[in-house]
Coordinates of C-alpha atoms in Angstrom, one line a residue:
M1 CA 71.0 78.6 108.9
P2 CA 71.0 79.0 105.1
V3 CA 74.4 79.2 103.4
S4 CA 75.2 82.6 101.9
T5 CA 77.6 83.0 99.0
Q6 CA 78.9 86.3 97.6
L7 CA 80.6 86.1 94.2
L8 CA 83.2 88.7 93.2
V9 CA 83.6 89.0 89.5
G10 CA 85.5 91.2 87.0
A11 CA 88.5 91.4 89.3
R12 CA 92.2 90.5 89.4
I13 CA 92.6 88.0 92.2
Y14 CA 95.9 87.4 93.9
S15 CA 95.8 83.7 94.4
S16 CA 98.7 81.2 94.2
L17 CA 96.3 78.5 93.3
A18 CA 94.8 80.4 90.3
P19 CA 97.1 83.3 89.4
D20 CA 94.8 84.2 86.4
A21 CA 91.6 84.2 88.5
T22 CA 89.1 87.0 87.9
S23 CA 86.4 85.7 90.3
M24 CA 86.2 84.6 93.9
A25 CA 83.4 83.0 95.8
V26 CA 83.0 83.7 99.6
T27 CA 80.7 81.4 101.5
D28 CA 79.9 82.3 105.2
G29 CA 83.2 84.1 105.6
I30 CA 85.4 81.5 103.9
V31 CA 86.9 81.6 100.4
S32 CA 85.1 78.7 98.7
W33 CA 86.3 79.0 95.1
V34 CA 88.5 81.0 92.8
G35 CA 88.6 81.0 89.0
D36 CA 87.3 82.8 85.9
D37 CA 84.1 84.7 85.5
R38 CA 82.4 82.3 83.1
A39 CA 82.8 79.3 85.4
A40 CA 81.9 81.5 88.4
H41 CA 78.5 82.3 87.1
A42 CA 77.9 78.7 86.1
L43 CA 78.9 77.2 89.4
H44 CA 77.2 79.8 91.6
P45 CA 73.9 80.7 89.9
D46 CA 72.3 81.9 93.1
A47 CA 75.2 83.9 94.6
D48 CA 75.1 87.6 95.4
V49 CA 77.2 89.0 92.5
V50 CA 79.5 92.0 93.0
D51 CA 81.3 93.3 89.8
L52 CA 84.6 94.9 90.8
G53 CA 85.3 96.4 87.4
G54 CA 88.9 95.3 87.2
A55 CA 89.9 96.1 90.8
F56 CA 92.8 94.1 92.4
V57 CA 91.7 91.7 95.2
A58 CA 94.5 90.6 97.6
P59 CA 94.9 89.1 101.0
A60 CA 94.5 91.8 103.6
F61 CA 97.6 93.1 105.5
V62 CA 98.5 92.1 109.1
D63 CA 100.7 94.5 111.0
T64 CA 102.9 92.5 113.4
H65 CA 104.0 95.4 115.6
V66 CA 101.7 98.3 116.6
H67 CA 100.8 100.5 119.6
V68 CA 97.2 101.2 118.9
T69 CA 96.4 103.9 121.5
A70 CA 99.6 105.7 121.0
L71 CA 98.8 105.8 117.2
G72 CA 95.4 107.2 118.0
L73 CA 96.7 109.9 120.3
N74 CA 98.8 111.1 117.4
I75 CA 95.8 111.0 115.1
V76 CA 93.6 113.0 117.4
G77 CA 96.2 114.9 119.3
L78 CA 99.7 116.5 119.0
D79 CA 101.5 115.0 116.0
L80 CA 105.1 116.0 115.8
V81 CA 106.1 113.6 113.0
G82 CA 107.6 115.4 110.1
A83 CA 108.4 118.6 112.0
A84 CA 111.3 119.9 109.9
S85 CA 113.1 121.9 112.6
L86 CA 113.2 122.5 116.3
R87 CA 111.3 125.7 115.8
E88 CA 108.5 124.0 113.9
C89 CA 108.3 121.4 116.7
L90 CA 107.9 124.1 119.4
D91 CA 105.4 126.0 117.2
R92 CA 103.2 122.9 116.9
L93 CA 103.3 122.5 120.7
S94 CA 102.5 126.2 121.3
S95 CA 99.6 126.1 118.9
F96 CA 98.2 122.9 120.4
A97 CA 98.5 124.2 123.9
R98 CA 96.4 127.3 123.1
T99 CA 93.5 125.2 121.9
H100 CA 93.5 122.2 124.2
R101 CA 93.1 122.2 128.0
D102 CA 93.7 118.5 128.8
A103 CA 95.5 117.6 132.0
V104 CA 98.5 116.5 129.9
I105 CA 99.7 117.5 126.5
W106 CA 100.8 114.2 125.0
G107 CA 102.8 114.5 121.8
H108 CA 104.9 112.2 119.7
G109 CA 107.3 112.1 116.8
W110 CA 110.1 114.7 117.0
D111 CA 113.3 113.6 115.4
E112 CA 116.3 115.9 115.8
S113 CA 118.5 113.8 113.6
S114 CA 116.9 115.4 110.5
W115 CA 117.1 119.0 111.9
A116 CA 119.7 121.6 111.1
E117 CA 120.2 122.1 114.9
R118 CA 120.7 118.3 115.6
A119 CA 119.5 119.2 119.1
A120 CA 116.5 117.9 121.0
P121 CA 113.9 120.3 122.6
T122 CA 114.8 121.2 126.1
T123 CA 112.6 121.4 129.2
A124 CA 113.1 125.2 129.2
Q125 CA 111.9 125.5 125.6
L126 CA 108.8 123.4 126.4
D127 CA 108.0 125.6 129.4
E128 CA 108.3 128.7 127.2
A129 CA 106.1 127.2 124.4
A130 CA 103.4 125.9 126.8
P131 CA 103.7 127.9 130.1
G132 CA 102.7 126.0 133.2
R133 CA 101.4 123.0 131.3
T134 CA 102.2 119.3 131.8
V135 CA 103.9 118.3 128.6
Y136 CA 105.2 114.8 127.5
L137 CA 106.7 114.7 124.0
S138 CA 108.2 111.3 123.0
R139 CA 111.0 111.0 120.4
I140 CA 110.0 109.2 117.2
D141 CA 111.4 105.9 118.5
V142 CA 109.6 106.3 121.9
H143 CA 112.7 105.4 123.8
S144 CA 113.2 108.9 125.1
A145 CA 111.1 112.0 125.7
V146 CA 111.3 115.6 126.7
C147 CA 109.1 116.7 129.6
S148 CA 108.0 120.1 131.0
T149 CA 108.9 121.2 134.5
A150 CA 105.3 120.6 135.6
L151 CA 105.5 116.9 134.6
R152 CA 109.0 116.5 136.0
R153 CA 107.7 117.8 139.4
S154 CA 105.1 115.1 139.4
V155 CA 107.6 112.2 139.1
A156 CA 108.9 111.1 142.4
D157 CA 112.7 110.9 142.8
L158 CA 113.2 111.6 139.1
A159 CA 116.6 113.2 139.6
D160 CA 117.9 110.0 141.2
T161 CA 116.6 107.7 138.4
A162 CA 118.9 106.3 135.7
G163 CA 118.6 108.2 132.4
Y164 CA 117.8 111.5 134.1
S165 CA 118.8 114.8 132.4
P166 CA 118.2 118.1 134.1
D167 CA 117.0 119.8 130.9
G168 CA 117.3 117.4 128.0
P169 CA 115.6 114.1 127.0
L170 CA 114.9 111.5 129.6
T171 CA 116.0 107.9 128.7
V172 CA 115.7 104.4 130.1
E173 CA 114.2 104.2 133.6
A174 CA 113.7 108.0 133.9
H175 CA 111.7 108.0 130.7
H176 CA 109.6 105.0 131.8
V177 CA 108.6 106.6 135.1
A178 CA 107.8 109.9 133.4
R179 CA 105.8 108.2 130.7
A180 CA 103.8 106.3 133.4
V181 CA 102.9 109.6 135.2
A182 CA 101.9 111.3 131.9
R183 CA 99.9 108.2 130.9
S184 CA 98.0 108.3 134.2
L185 CA 96.7 111.8 133.3
L186 CA 95.0 110.6 130.2
T187 CA 91.3 110.0 130.7
A188 CA 89.4 106.8 129.8
E189 CA 87.5 108.8 127.2
Q190 CA 90.7 110.1 125.6
R191 CA 92.0 106.5 125.4
S192 CA 88.8 105.3 123.9
I193 CA 88.6 108.0 121.3
A194 CA 92.3 107.4 120.4
R195 CA 91.8 103.6 120.0
A196 CA 88.8 104.0 117.8
A197 CA 90.6 106.5 115.6
A198 CA 93.6 104.2 115.3
L199 CA 91.6 101.1 114.4
D200 CA 89.6 103.0 111.8
A201 CA 92.8 104.3 110.3
L202 CA 94.3 100.7 110.1
A203 CA 91.2 99.4 108.4
A204 CA 91.3 102.3 105.9
R205 CA 94.7 101.1 104.8
G206 CA 93.9 97.5 104.2
V207 CA 95.1 96.2 107.6
V208 CA 92.6 93.8 109.2
A209 CA 94.6 92.4 112.1
V210 CA 97.4 93.8 114.3
H211 CA 99.7 92.6 117.0
E212 CA 99.6 95.1 119.9
C213 CA 102.9 95.2 121.7
G214 CA 102.1 96.3 125.2
G215 CA 103.8 96.2 128.5
P216 CA 104.2 97.9 131.9
D217 CA 106.5 100.7 130.5
I218 CA 104.6 101.2 127.2
S219 CA 100.8 101.3 127.4
G220 CA 100.1 100.0 130.9
L221 CA 97.8 97.1 131.7
D222 CA 94.5 99.1 131.9
D223 CA 94.9 100.4 128.3
F224 CA 96.0 96.9 127.1
R225 CA 92.9 95.2 128.6
E226 CA 90.6 98.0 127.3
L227 CA 92.0 97.6 123.8
L228 CA 91.5 93.8 123.8
A229 CA 87.9 94.4 124.8
T230 CA 87.3 97.1 122.2
P231 CA 84.7 95.9 119.6
H232 CA 86.0 96.6 116.1
G233 CA 86.3 94.8 112.8
V234 CA 90.1 94.9 113.0
E235 CA 91.4 91.9 115.0
V236 CA 93.8 92.6 117.8
R237 CA 96.2 90.1 119.1
G238 CA 97.9 91.2 122.3
Y239 CA 101.6 90.7 123.1
W240 CA 102.5 91.6 126.7
G241 CA 106.1 92.4 127.4
E242 CA 106.9 91.3 130.9
A243 CA 109.5 88.7 131.9
V244 CA 108.6 85.6 133.8
A245 CA 110.7 83.0 135.6
D246 CA 108.7 79.8 135.3
A247 CA 105.8 78.2 133.5
D248 CA 103.2 78.7 136.3
E249 CA 104.0 82.4 136.4
A250 CA 103.8 82.5 132.6
L251 CA 100.3 81.0 132.6
K252 CA 99.1 83.3 135.3
L253 CA 100.4 86.4 133.5
L254 CA 98.8 85.3 130.3
Q255 CA 95.5 84.8 132.0
S256 CA 95.6 88.0 134.0
T257 CA 96.5 90.2 131.1
G258 CA 94.3 88.5 128.4
A259 CA 97.3 88.5 126.1
H260 CA 97.8 86.1 123.2
A261 CA 101.5 85.8 123.9
L262 CA 104.2 87.0 126.3
G263 CA 106.6 89.0 124.1
G264 CA 106.6 91.9 121.8
D265 CA 108.3 94.8 123.5
L266 CA 109.9 92.9 126.2
F267 CA 113.0 95.1 126.2
I268 CA 116.5 93.6 125.9
D269 CA 117.7 97.1 124.9
G270 CA 116.4 100.4 123.6
S271 CA 116.8 102.2 120.2
I272 CA 119.6 103.5 118.1
G273 CA 118.1 107.0 117.8
S274 CA 118.1 107.5 121.6
H275 CA 121.5 105.9 122.0
T276 CA 120.0 103.1 124.1
A277 CA 120.3 100.1 121.6
W278 CA 122.9 97.7 123.1
L279 CA 126.0 97.6 120.9
R280 CA 129.2 95.5 120.9
E281 CA 131.2 98.6 119.8
P282 CA 130.5 102.2 121.0
Y283 CA 128.4 104.7 119.3
T284 CA 130.3 106.8 116.8
D285 CA 128.8 110.0 118.1
L286 CA 128.7 109.3 121.8
G287 CA 132.1 108.7 123.3
D288 CA 132.5 105.2 124.7
S289 CA 128.8 104.4 125.3
T290 CA 127.5 101.1 124.1
G291 CA 123.9 101.7 125.0
K292 CA 121.6 100.0 127.5
S293 CA 120.9 96.4 128.4
Y294 CA 117.8 95.5 130.4
L295 CA 118.1 91.7 130.3
G296 CA 121.0 89.3 130.3
V297 CA 121.3 85.7 129.0
D298 CA 120.0 84.1 132.2
E299 CA 116.8 86.2 132.4
I300 CA 116.1 85.9 128.7
A301 CA 116.6 82.1 128.9
D302 CA 114.3 81.9 132.0
H303 CA 111.5 83.6 130.0
I304 CA 112.0 81.4 126.9
R305 CA 112.1 78.3 129.0
A306 CA 109.0 79.2 131.0
C307 CA 107.0 80.1 127.9
T308 CA 108.1 77.0 126.0
V309 CA 107.2 74.7 128.8
A310 CA 103.8 76.4 129.2
G311 CA 103.2 76.3 125.4
I312 CA 103.2 80.1 125.1
Q313 CA 104.9 82.1 122.3
S314 CA 107.5 84.4 123.6
G315 CA 109.5 87.3 122.1
F316 CA 111.8 90.2 122.8
H317 CA 112.7 93.7 121.6
A318 CA 116.3 93.5 120.4
I319 CA 117.9 96.1 118.1
G320 CA 121.6 96.3 118.8
D321 CA 124.1 93.6 117.8
A322 CA 124.9 92.9 121.5
A323 CA 121.1 92.6 122.3
V324 CA 120.4 90.2 119.3
A325 CA 123.5 88.1 120.1
T326 CA 122.4 87.8 123.8
A327 CA 118.9 86.7 122.8
V328 CA 120.3 84.1 120.4
D329 CA 122.6 82.8 123.1
A330 CA 119.6 82.5 125.4
F331 CA 117.7 80.5 122.8
A332 CA 120.7 78.2 122.5
V333 CA 120.6 77.5 126.2
V334 CA 116.9 76.6 126.1
A335 CA 117.3 74.6 122.9
D336 CA 120.1 72.5 124.5
E337 CA 117.8 71.8 127.5
L338 CA 114.4 71.2 125.9
G339 CA 115.4 70.4 122.3
G340 CA 115.3 72.5 119.2
P341 CA 111.9 71.1 118.0
A342 CA 110.3 72.1 121.3
V343 CA 111.5 75.6 120.9
A344 CA 110.7 75.8 117.2
A345 CA 107.1 74.6 117.8
L346 CA 106.2 77.9 119.5
G347 CA 107.4 80.3 116.8
H348 CA 109.2 82.6 119.3
R349 CA 110.0 86.1 118.0
L350 CA 112.6 88.8 117.9
E351 CA 111.2 92.2 117.3
H352 CA 113.2 94.6 115.1
A353 CA 116.5 92.5 115.1
E354 CA 118.1 95.4 113.2
M355 CA 121.7 94.3 113.8
M356 CA 121.5 90.5 113.4
N357 CA 124.5 89.1 111.6
G358 CA 124.8 85.9 109.5
E359 CA 125.6 83.7 112.5
D360 CA 122.6 85.1 114.4
S361 CA 120.3 84.5 111.5
A362 CA 121.5 80.9 111.0
R363 CA 121.0 80.0 114.6
M364 CA 117.6 81.8 114.7
A365 CA 116.4 79.8 111.7
S366 CA 117.5 76.5 113.3
W367 CA 115.1 77.1 116.2
G368 CA 112.3 78.6 114.2
V369 CA 112.7 82.1 115.7
I370 CA 110.7 84.6 113.6
A371 CA 112.1 88.1 112.9
S372 CA 109.3 90.7 113.2
V373 CA 110.9 93.6 111.2
Q374 CA 110.1 97.1 110.1
P375 CA 111.3 98.0 106.6
A376 CA 110.3 101.7 107.1
F377 CA 113.1 102.0 109.6
D378 CA 115.6 101.7 106.7
A379 CA 113.6 104.1 104.5
L380 CA 113.7 106.7 107.3
W381 CA 117.1 106.2 108.8
G382 CA 119.2 104.0 106.5
G383 CA 121.8 104.7 103.8
T384 CA 125.1 106.6 104.0
D385 CA 123.7 109.9 105.3
G386 CA 120.8 108.9 107.6
L387 CA 120.4 108.5 111.4
Y388 CA 122.2 105.1 111.4
A389 CA 125.3 106.6 109.8
Q390 CA 125.2 109.5 112.3
R391 CA 125.1 107.1 115.2
L392 CA 127.1 104.2 114.0
G393 CA 129.2 105.3 111.1
T394 CA 128.6 104.4 107.4
E395 CA 130.2 100.9 107.5
R396 CA 128.0 99.7 110.3
A397 CA 124.9 101.6 109.1
L398 CA 124.9 99.6 105.8
T399 CA 124.7 96.3 107.7
L400 CA 121.4 97.1 109.4
N401 CA 118.1 95.4 108.7
P402 CA 119.6 92.6 106.5
F403 CA 116.3 91.2 105.2
A404 CA 117.7 89.3 102.3
K405 CA 120.5 87.6 104.2
A406 CA 118.2 86.6 107.0
A407 CA 115.7 85.2 104.6
S408 CA 118.4 83.3 102.8
A409 CA 119.5 81.8 106.1
G410 CA 116.0 80.5 106.6
V411 CA 114.6 83.1 109.0
S412 CA 110.9 83.6 108.6
L413 CA 110.2 87.3 108.2
A414 CA 107.0 89.1 109.3
L415 CA 106.6 92.8 108.5
G416 CA 105.1 95.6 110.7
S417 CA 105.2 99.3 111.2
D418 CA 105.8 99.8 114.9
T419 CA 103.3 102.6 114.5
P420 CA 103.3 105.4 115.6
V421 CA 107.1 105.1 115.2
T422 CA 106.4 104.8 111.4
S423 CA 103.2 105.5 109.5
I424 CA 100.7 102.8 108.6
E425 CA 101.2 102.7 104.8
P426 CA 101.5 99.0 103.9
W427 CA 102.5 99.5 100.2
A428 CA 105.2 102.0 101.2
M429 CA 106.4 99.4 103.8
L430 CA 106.7 96.8 101.0
R431 CA 108.5 99.4 98.8
A432 CA 111.0 99.9 101.6
A433 CA 111.6 96.2 102.0
V434 CA 112.2 95.8 98.2
H435 CA 114.2 99.0 97.6
H436 CA 116.4 98.7 100.7
R437 CA 119.0 101.5 101.0
A438 CA 121.9 99.0 101.5
P439 CA 122.9 97.0 98.5
G440 CA 122.0 93.3 98.8
S441 CA 119.6 93.7 101.7
G442 CA 116.3 94.1 99.8
I443 CA 113.8 91.3 99.2
S444 CA 111.5 90.6 96.2
P445 CA 108.0 92.1 96.1
R446 CA 106.5 88.6 96.4
A447 CA 108.6 87.8 99.5
A448 CA 107.7 91.2 101.0
F449 CA 104.0 90.8 100.3
S450 CA 104.1 87.3 101.8
A451 CA 105.8 88.5 104.9
A452 CA 103.1 91.1 105.4
T453 CA 100.3 88.6 104.9
R454 CA 101.0 84.8 105.3
G455 CA 104.2 85.4 107.3
A456 CA 102.4 87.8 109.6
W457 CA 99.6 85.4 110.3
R458 CA 102.3 82.7 111.1
A459 CA 104.1 85.1 113.4
G460 CA 100.8 85.4 115.3
G461 CA 100.6 81.7 115.8
V462 CA 98.2 80.9 112.9
R463 CA 99.9 78.1 111.0
D464 CA 97.1 76.5 109.1
G465 CA 98.7 77.2 105.7
L466 CA 95.7 79.1 104.5
A467 CA 95.5 82.3 106.5
G468 CA 96.9 85.2 104.4
T469 CA 96.0 83.5 101.1
L470 CA 92.9 83.7 98.8
N471 CA 92.9 79.9 98.2
P472 CA 89.7 77.8 98.9
G473 CA 89.3 77.2 102.6
A474 CA 91.1 80.4 103.7
P475 CA 89.3 83.0 105.8
A476 CA 87.9 85.7 103.5
S477 CA 90.2 88.4 104.8
Y478 CA 91.0 90.5 101.8
S479 CA 91.3 94.1 100.5
V480 CA 90.1 95.5 97.2
W481 CA 92.4 98.1 95.6
D482 CA 92.1 100.5 92.7
V483 CA 95.4 100.0 91.0
G484 CA 96.9 100.2 87.5
E485 CA 99.4 97.7 86.1
L486 CA 100.2 94.5 87.9
V487 CA 103.7 93.0 87.4
V488 CA 105.9 90.1 88.5
D489 CA 109.3 91.5 89.6
A490 CA 112.5 89.9 90.7
P491 CA 114.6 91.3 93.5
R492 CA 116.5 94.4 92.4
D493 CA 120.0 93.3 93.3
S494 CA 119.9 89.6 94.0
V495 CA 119.2 86.4 92.2
Q496 CA 115.5 85.8 91.3
R497 CA 114.0 82.6 92.7
W498 CA 111.1 82.3 90.3
S499 CA 110.4 83.3 86.7
T500 CA 109.0 86.7 85.8
D501 CA 107.6 85.4 82.5
P502 CA 103.8 85.7 82.5
R503 CA 103.6 82.0 81.5
S504 CA 105.1 80.9 84.8
R505 CA 101.7 81.7 86.5
V506 CA 103.2 83.6 89.4
P507 CA 100.6 86.0 90.9
A508 CA 101.3 89.6 90.0
L509 CA 101.4 92.6 92.3
P510 CA 101.2 96.4 91.9
R511 CA 104.4 98.1 90.9
L512 CA 106.6 99.1 93.8
D513 CA 108.8 101.5 92.0
A514 CA 109.4 104.9 93.6
D515 CA 107.4 106.6 90.9
A516 CA 104.5 104.2 90.8
P517 CA 101.2 105.5 92.2
A518 CA 100.1 103.9 95.4
P519 CA 97.1 101.6 95.2
A520 CA 93.9 103.2 96.5
L521 CA 91.8 101.1 98.9
L522 CA 88.2 100.5 98.0
R523 CA 87.2 98.0 100.7
S524 CA 88.7 96.0 103.6
V525 CA 87.0 92.7 104.6
H526 CA 87.9 90.4 107.5
R527 CA 86.5 86.9 107.7
G528 CA 83.7 88.0 105.3
S529 CA 82.7 91.2 107.2
V530 CA 83.4 94.6 105.7
V531 CA 85.6 96.7 108.1
H532 CA 86.1 99.6 105.8
E533 CA 84.6 100.8 102.6
R534 CA 85.4 103.9 100.6

């Protein structure tokens, strides 16, 4: 077949090889050259030329933690994110119920921590807002949910299940079984429409690849397989969260699910907002409770060992300090048995790792354990007066999501949204990573951008040194942005690691100040194919 080259000119190209580049050649889906416009025309006289008129061209984003169908259900269904009060939450439910006759009303996103009432919806209130309807409304962290009487009656032995509440939110196992019943009432068509809406929304925000974190208690196997088989320009890598005991079991599970890896939301604990993250010390606002643990050291080590021997990447959901420490202890067990290099070769992951301390970080780094983190968590719930402070007290709250300290210890960071827990707004995610609400925890714009591009590809097992860059030989996965000034910034409150002088030839990025306008996407391209165009 004839070789086809497209030449982008008149642009500002983000390339570490040529920071001043204004042109980029793409040949059969691969970046083949970067440089200035004059040389571009001379070297590629027969190329298809696209003049970008000063637009910014950068590696496309990769989101390392998503729930695609759940995001889509929020886009096309009952979205409770941003409801400013209990009354508004119930009014949204009531309005939706009047206009939709689906077998289940599936809603997501309420967050009582920001309401004046500081109280979750009750089953009685759901029944009043949507009489007789089967209603499932997950909290913003998706680790608890409120359910109508009609749904509760459909769940066998619910009252005898851990995490049961007669009128309030269901947590842990009670939530899992109620979610499974609600999920079973969604039709294949509903799931298909939701998936398409979610993938389109991701492409429209400059995201060309995602890591779907599925599992038996999250999306279910049918939805997971359907998603992996969905044709779309956004690449989906599947992470399946189910523990195994040996290498043969790991290989069989990988084959039967179609997953890329056995990790993601393999729960060691729950979430801080739902009081189910596993803590060393009790919650400040909940008596002597230290949350919930789903897996211990032995079970975690069994899974890491099995995956390592089978050559499969593993990972776990760990938020609380007790959960993170337990995971790190399990990695130590396997590293002692199989050797640190054998463990490091797989790039195993911890999702969230919100309460990792300095010792945890150093040990994780020594075994190449990647931290897949969500900066928007801090933007939503951090600081001295947010959810974290409510649940943990101010002192502990300001230790959460220690990105700078983890990176300084050598932990490789990868950034994601955990959507629909947080919105898919990559530039806002970078802003949150840079302007962290705890002093000393933010990272530089360059480090944040790398963690959402190159670092995210590495977290997905792509370690060719090219993915996530716009250097020759890299896959042509990029986004084109309408943006004003480009700058080179140092971290806000830590020592800079490179010069901000323009003569240093460090690639520039859009401003990430709070008052800076967000870049506007013009086009998303993955491996040379356009997946979104404005």
